[in-house]
CSV table of C-alpha atoms and ligand atoms in Angstrom, one decimal:
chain,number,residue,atom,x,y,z
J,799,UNK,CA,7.1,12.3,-1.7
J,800,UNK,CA,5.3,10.6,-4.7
J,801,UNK,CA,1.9,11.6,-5.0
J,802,UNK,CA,-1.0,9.2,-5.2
J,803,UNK,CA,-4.7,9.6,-6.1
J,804,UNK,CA,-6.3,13.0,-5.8
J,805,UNK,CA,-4.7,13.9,-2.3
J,806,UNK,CA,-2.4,10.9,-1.4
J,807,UNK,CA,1.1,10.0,-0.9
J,808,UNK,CA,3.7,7.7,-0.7
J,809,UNK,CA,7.1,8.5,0.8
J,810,UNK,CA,9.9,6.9,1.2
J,811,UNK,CA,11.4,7.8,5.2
J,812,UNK,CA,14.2,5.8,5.0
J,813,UNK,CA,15.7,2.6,4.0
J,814,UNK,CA,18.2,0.6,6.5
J,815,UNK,CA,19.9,-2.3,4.2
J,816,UNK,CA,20.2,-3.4,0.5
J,817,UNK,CA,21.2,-6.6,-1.7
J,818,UNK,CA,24.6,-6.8,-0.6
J,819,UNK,CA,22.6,-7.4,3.2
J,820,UNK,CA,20.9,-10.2,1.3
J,821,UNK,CA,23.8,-11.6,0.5
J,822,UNK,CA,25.8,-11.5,4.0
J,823,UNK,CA,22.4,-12.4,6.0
J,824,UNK,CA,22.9,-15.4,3.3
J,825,UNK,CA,26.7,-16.0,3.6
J,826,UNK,CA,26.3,-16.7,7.4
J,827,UNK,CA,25.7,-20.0,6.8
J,828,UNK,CA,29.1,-20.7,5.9
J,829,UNK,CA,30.5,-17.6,8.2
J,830,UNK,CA,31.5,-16.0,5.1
J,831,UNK,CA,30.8,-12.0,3.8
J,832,UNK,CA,30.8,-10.2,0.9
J,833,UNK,CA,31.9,-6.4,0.5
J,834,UNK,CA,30.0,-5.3,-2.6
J,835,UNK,CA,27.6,-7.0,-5.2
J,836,UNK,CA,29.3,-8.7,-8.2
J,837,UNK,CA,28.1,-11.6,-10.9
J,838,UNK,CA,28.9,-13.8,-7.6
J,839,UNK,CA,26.3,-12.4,-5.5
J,840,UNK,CA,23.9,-11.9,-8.0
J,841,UNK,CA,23.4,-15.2,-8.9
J,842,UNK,CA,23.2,-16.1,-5.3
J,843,UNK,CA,20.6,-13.8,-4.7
J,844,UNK,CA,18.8,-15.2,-8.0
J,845,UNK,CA,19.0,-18.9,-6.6
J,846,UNK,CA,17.8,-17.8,-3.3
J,847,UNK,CA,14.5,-16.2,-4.8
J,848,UNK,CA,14.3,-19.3,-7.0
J,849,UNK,CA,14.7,-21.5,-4.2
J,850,UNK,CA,12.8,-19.4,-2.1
J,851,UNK,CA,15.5,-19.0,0.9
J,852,UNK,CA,13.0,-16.1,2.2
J,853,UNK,CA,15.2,-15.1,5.2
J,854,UNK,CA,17.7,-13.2,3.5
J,855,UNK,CA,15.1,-10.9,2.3
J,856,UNK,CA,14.2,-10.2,6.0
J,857,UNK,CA,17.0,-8.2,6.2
J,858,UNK,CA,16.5,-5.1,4.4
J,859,UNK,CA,14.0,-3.1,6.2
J,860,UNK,CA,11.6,0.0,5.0
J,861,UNK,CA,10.1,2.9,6.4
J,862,UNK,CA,7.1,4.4,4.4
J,863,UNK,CA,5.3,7.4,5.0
J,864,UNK,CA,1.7,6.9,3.2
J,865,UNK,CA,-1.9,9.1,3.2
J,866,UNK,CA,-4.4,7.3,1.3
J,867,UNK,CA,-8.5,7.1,1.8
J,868,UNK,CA,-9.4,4.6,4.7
J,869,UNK,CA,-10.5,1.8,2.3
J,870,UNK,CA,-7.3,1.4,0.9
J,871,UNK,CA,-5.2,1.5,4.4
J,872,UNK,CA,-8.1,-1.2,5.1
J,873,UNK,CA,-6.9,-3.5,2.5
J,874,UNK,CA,-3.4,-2.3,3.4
J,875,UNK,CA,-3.1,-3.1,7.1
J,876,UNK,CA,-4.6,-7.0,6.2
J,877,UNK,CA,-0.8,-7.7,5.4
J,878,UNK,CA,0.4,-8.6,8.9
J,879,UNK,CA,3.9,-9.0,8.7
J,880,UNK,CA,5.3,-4.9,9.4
J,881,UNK,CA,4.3,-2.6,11.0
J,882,UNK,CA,1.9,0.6,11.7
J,883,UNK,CA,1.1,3.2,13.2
J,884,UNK,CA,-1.6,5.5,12.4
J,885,UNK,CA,-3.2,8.9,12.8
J,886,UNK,CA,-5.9,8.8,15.4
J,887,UNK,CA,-9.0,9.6,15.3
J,888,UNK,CA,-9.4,9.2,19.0
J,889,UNK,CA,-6.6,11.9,19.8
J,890,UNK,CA,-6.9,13.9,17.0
J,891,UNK,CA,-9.2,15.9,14.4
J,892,UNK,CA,-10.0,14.3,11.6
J,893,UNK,CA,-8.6,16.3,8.5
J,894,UNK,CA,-11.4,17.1,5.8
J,895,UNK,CA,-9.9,15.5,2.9
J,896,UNK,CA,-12.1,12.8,0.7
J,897,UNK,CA,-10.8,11.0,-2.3
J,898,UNK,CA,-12.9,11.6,-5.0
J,899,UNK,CA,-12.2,9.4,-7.9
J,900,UNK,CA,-11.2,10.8,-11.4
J,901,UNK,CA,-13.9,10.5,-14.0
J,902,UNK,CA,-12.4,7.5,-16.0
J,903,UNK,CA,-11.9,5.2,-12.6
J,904,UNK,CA,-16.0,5.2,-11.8
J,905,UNK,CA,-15.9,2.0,-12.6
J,906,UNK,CA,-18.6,-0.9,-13.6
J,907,UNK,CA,-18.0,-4.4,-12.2
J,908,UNK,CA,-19.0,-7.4,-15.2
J,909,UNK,CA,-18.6,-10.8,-14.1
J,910,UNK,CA,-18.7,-13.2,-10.8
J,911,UNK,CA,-17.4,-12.4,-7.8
J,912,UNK,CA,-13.5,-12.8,-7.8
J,913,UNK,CA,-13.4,-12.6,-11.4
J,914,UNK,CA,-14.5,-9.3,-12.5
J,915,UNK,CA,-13.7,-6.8,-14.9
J,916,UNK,CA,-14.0,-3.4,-14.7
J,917,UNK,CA,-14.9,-0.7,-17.2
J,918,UNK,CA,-15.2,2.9,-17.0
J,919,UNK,CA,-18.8,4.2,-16.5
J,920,UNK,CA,-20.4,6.6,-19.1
J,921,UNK,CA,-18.9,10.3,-18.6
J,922,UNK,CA,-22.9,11.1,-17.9
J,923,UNK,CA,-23.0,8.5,-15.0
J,924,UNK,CA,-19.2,9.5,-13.6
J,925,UNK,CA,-20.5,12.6,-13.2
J,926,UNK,CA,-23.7,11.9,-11.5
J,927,UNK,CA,-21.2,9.4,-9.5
J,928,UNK,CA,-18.6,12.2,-8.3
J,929,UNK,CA,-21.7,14.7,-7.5
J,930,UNK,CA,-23.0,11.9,-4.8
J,931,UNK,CA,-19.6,11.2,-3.8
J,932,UNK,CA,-19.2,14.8,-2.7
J,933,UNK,CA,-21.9,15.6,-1.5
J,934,UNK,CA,-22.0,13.1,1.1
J,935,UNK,CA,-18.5,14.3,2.0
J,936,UNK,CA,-19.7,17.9,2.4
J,937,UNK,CA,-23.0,16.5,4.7
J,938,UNK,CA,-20.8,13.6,6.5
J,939,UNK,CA,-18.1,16.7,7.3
J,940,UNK,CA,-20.9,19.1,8.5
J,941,UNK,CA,-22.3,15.9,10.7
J,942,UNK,CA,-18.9,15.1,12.3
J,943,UNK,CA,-18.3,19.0,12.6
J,944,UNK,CA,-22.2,19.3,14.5
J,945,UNK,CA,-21.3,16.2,17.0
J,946,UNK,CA,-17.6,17.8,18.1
J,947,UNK,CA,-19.7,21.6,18.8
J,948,UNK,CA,-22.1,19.8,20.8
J,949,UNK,CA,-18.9,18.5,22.9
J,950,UNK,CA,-18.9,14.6,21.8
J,951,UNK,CA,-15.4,12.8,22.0
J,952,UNK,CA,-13.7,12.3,19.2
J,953,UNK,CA,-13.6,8.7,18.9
J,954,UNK,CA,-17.9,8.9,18.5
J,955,UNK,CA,-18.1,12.0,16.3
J,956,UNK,CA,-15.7,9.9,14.1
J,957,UNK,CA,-18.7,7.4,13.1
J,958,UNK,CA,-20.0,9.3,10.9
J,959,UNK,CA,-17.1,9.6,8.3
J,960,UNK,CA,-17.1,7.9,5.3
J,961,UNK,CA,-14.2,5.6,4.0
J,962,UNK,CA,-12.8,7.7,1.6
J,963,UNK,CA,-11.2,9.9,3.9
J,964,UNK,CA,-7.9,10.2,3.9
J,965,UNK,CA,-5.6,8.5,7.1
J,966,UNK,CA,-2.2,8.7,7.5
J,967,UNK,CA,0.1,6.6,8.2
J,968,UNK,CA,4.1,5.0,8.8
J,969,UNK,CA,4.7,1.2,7.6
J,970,UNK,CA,7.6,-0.3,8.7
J,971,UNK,CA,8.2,-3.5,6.4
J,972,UNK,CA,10.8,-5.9,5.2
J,973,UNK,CA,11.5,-6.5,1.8
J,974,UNK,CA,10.6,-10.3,1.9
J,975,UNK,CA,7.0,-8.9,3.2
J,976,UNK,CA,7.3,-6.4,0.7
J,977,UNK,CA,7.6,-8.3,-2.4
J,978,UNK,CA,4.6,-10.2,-0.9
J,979,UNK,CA,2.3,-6.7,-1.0
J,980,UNK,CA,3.8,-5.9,-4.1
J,981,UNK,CA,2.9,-9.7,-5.6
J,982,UNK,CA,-0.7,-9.3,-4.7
J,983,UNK,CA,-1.2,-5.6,-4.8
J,984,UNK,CA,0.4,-4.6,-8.2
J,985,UNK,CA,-1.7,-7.4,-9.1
J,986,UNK,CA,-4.3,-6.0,-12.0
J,987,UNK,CA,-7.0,-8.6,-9.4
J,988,UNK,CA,-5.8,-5.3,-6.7
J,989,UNK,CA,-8.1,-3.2,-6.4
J,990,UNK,CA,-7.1,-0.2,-8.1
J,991,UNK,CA,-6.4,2.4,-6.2
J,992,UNK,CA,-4.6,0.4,-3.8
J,993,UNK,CA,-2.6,-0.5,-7.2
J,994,UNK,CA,-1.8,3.2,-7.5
J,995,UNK,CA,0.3,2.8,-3.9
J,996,UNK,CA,1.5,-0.5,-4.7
J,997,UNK,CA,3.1,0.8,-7.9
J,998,UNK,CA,4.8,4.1,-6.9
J,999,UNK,CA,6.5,1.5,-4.0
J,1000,UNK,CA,7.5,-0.6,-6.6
J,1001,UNK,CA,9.1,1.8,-8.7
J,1002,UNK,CA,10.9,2.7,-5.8
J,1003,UNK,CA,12.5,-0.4,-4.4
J,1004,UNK,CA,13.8,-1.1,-7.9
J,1005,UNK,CA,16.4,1.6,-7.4
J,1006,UNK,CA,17.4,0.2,-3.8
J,1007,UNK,CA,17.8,-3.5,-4.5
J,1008,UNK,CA,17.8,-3.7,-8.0
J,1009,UNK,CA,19.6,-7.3,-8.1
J,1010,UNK,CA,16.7,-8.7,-5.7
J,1011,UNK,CA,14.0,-6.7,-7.5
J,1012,UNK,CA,15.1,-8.8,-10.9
J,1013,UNK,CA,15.0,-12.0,-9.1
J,1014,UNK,CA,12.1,-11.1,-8.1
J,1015,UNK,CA,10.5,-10.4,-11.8
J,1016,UNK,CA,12.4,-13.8,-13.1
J,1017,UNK,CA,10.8,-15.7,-10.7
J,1018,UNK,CA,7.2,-14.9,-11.7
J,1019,UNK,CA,7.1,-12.0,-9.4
J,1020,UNK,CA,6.2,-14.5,-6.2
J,1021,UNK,CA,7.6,-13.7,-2.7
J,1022,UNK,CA,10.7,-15.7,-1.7
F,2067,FAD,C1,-7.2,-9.4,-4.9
F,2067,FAD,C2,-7.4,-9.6,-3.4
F,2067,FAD,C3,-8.6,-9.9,-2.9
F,2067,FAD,C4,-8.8,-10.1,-1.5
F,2067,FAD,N1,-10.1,-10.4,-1.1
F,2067,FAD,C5,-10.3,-10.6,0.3
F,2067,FAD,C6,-11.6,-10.8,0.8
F,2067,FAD,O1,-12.5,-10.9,0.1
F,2067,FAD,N2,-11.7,-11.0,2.1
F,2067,FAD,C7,-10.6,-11.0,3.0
F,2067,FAD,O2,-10.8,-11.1,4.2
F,2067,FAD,N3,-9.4,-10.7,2.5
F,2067,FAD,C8,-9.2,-10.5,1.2
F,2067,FAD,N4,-7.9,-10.2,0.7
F,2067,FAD,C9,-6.8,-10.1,1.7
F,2067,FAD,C10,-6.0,-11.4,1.7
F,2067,FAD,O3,-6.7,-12.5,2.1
F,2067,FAD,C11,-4.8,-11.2,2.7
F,2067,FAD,O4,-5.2,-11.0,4.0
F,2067,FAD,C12,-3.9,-10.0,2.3
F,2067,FAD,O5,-3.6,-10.0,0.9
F,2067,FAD,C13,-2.6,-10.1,3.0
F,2067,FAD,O6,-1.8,-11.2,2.5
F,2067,FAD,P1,-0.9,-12.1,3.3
F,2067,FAD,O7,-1.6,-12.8,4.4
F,2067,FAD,O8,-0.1,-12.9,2.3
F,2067,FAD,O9,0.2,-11.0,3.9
F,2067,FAD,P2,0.8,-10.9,5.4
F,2067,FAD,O10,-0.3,-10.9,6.4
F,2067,FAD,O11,1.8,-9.8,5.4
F,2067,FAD,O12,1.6,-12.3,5.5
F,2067,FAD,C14,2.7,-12.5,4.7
F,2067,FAD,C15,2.9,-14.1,4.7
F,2067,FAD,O13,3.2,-14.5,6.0
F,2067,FAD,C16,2.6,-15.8,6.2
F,2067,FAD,N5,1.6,-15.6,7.3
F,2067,FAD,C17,1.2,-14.5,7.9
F,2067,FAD,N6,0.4,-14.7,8.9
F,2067,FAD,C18,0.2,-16.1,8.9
F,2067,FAD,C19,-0.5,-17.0,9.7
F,2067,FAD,N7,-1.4,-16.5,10.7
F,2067,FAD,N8,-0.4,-18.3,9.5
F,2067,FAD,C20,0.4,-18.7,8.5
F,2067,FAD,N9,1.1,-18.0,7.7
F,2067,FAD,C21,1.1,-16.7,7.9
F,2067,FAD,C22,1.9,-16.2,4.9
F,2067,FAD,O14,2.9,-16.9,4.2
F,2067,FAD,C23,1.7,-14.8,4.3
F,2067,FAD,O15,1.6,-14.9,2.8
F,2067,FAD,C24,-7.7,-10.0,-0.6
F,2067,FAD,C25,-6.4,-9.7,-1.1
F,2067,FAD,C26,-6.3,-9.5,-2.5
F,2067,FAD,C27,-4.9,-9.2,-3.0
C-alpha cells in the first residue's frame, strides 16, 4: 500500500497477465505463441505501441485498491473503460477523514482557462487557506453527525459533505486503458493531486510490464 496525499492510498490487489500476454494476445494472428520475453518479443511489443495495435494491451488486467478525496475519484471515474466499485454512502457511514492540502500545494491559478499555471500561495495565505479548509470539515462533520441523530437516511445526511472527503474504492482496468489515465493524468495539465495517484500507479506498472512500459515512453507516452 503506497500512500498518497495526507490520508490516501494506492494499492496494488492483484495483477492477472504481463508482456509476454501482449505478445501471445498478438501472436494469435498467425496461431503462434511465445514462452518468455526475448529481443524477439520486445521489438514486437515496441512496433505494436508504435503502430498502435491497442488490443494486445487489453490483455493484461489490474486490480487497484485506492482512497483518495471525492474530487479526485471525480476526475477519476470520467475514464470509462474499467471498472468500479465504491464505498457507499447510502449503505454506509461516512468516515471523518478530509484531505487537507500541505502548505506548499495552496496553490494560485495565473493564466486562461486550460492554460494555467500554478504557484504556491504565500505561507501567510496557506495558512489562512488550511484554517478554512478545516474548519468547514469540523462544522460540515458536526452537520452530517446532527442530521443522522435526528434519524435522516444516510443517502440525505450525506449532502452536506464536502469533496475533500476521502472515498474508497476498487478499479479494475486494463493496461491499454491504463496507459490512457497514465497519458493524461501524470500529465503536469493533471490536476495535481490526482498526479500524486497517477504517479505512484505508474511507478508500479513499470516493474510488471517493463518491455510495454518502455514502448510506451518511446512512443511519446500516447496510449496504443
Ligand atoms: C487535464 C484535463 C482536463 C480535463 N478537463 C475536463 C473538463 O473541463 N470537463 C470535462 O467534462 N472533462 C474534463 N476532463 C476529462 C476528459 O474529458 C476525459 O473525460 C477523461 O480524461 C477520460 O479520458 P478518456 O475519455 O480518454 O478515457 P476513457 O473514458 O477511459 O476512454 C478511453 C478511450 O476509449 C475511447 N472511448 C471511450 N468512450 C468512448 C466513446 N463514447 N466514444 C468514442 N470513443 C470512446 C476513447 O478513445 C478514449 O480515449 C479533463 C481531463 C484532463 C486530463
Amino acid at each position: 500500500m503506497i500512500q498518497v496525499l495526507d490520508h490516501g492510498y494506492v494499492e496494488l490487489h492483484d495483477c492477472m497477465g504481463d508482456d509476454l500476454r501482449i505478445v501471445n494476445m498478438a501472436r494469435q494472428s498467425f496461431g503462434q505463441k511465445s514462452v518468455s520475453v526475448g529481443p524477439k518479443e520486445e521489438g514486437l511489443i515496441g512496433f505494436l505501441m508504435k503502430h498502435r495495435h491497442g488490443t494486445p494491451f487489453e490483455g493484461p488486467v489490474f486490480t487497484f485498491n485506492v482512497k483518495c478525496p471525492i474530487f479526485v475519484a471525480r476526475e477519476w471515474m470520467r475514464h470509462r473503460i474499467g471498472s468500479f466499485n465504491e464505498y457507499s454512502g447510502r449503505y454506509s457511514k461516512m468516515i471523518e477523514e478530509f484531505y487537507i492540502p500541505a502548505t506548499e500545494q495552496v496553490r494560485r491559478q495565473k493564466g486562461k482557462a486550460g492554460e494555467y499555471t500554478f504557484t504556491p500561495c504565500s505561507e501567510e495565505v496557506a495558512s489562512a487557506a488550511k484554517e478554512i479548509i478545516a474548519y468547514n470539515n469540523a462544522h460540515a462533520w458536526r452537520h452530517y453527525e446532527s442530521l443522522l441523530d435526528l434519524g435522516v437516511a444516510k443517502e440525505v445526511a450525506r449532502m452536506v459533505l464536502p469533496v475533500n472527503l476521502y472515498t474508497q474504492f476498487t478499479w479494475v482496468v486494463n493496461l491499454r486503458s491504463l496507459f490512457n489515465f497514465i497519458a493524461l493524468r501524470s500529465n503536469d495539465r493533471a490536476m495535481w493531486e490526482i498526479r500524486q495517484y497517477s504517479l505512484q500507479i505508474e511507478e508500479l506498472i513499470q516493474e510488471l510490464v517493463p518491455v510495454a512500459y518502455q514502448a510506451f515512453v518511446d512512443n511519446g507516452r500516447i496510449a496504443p
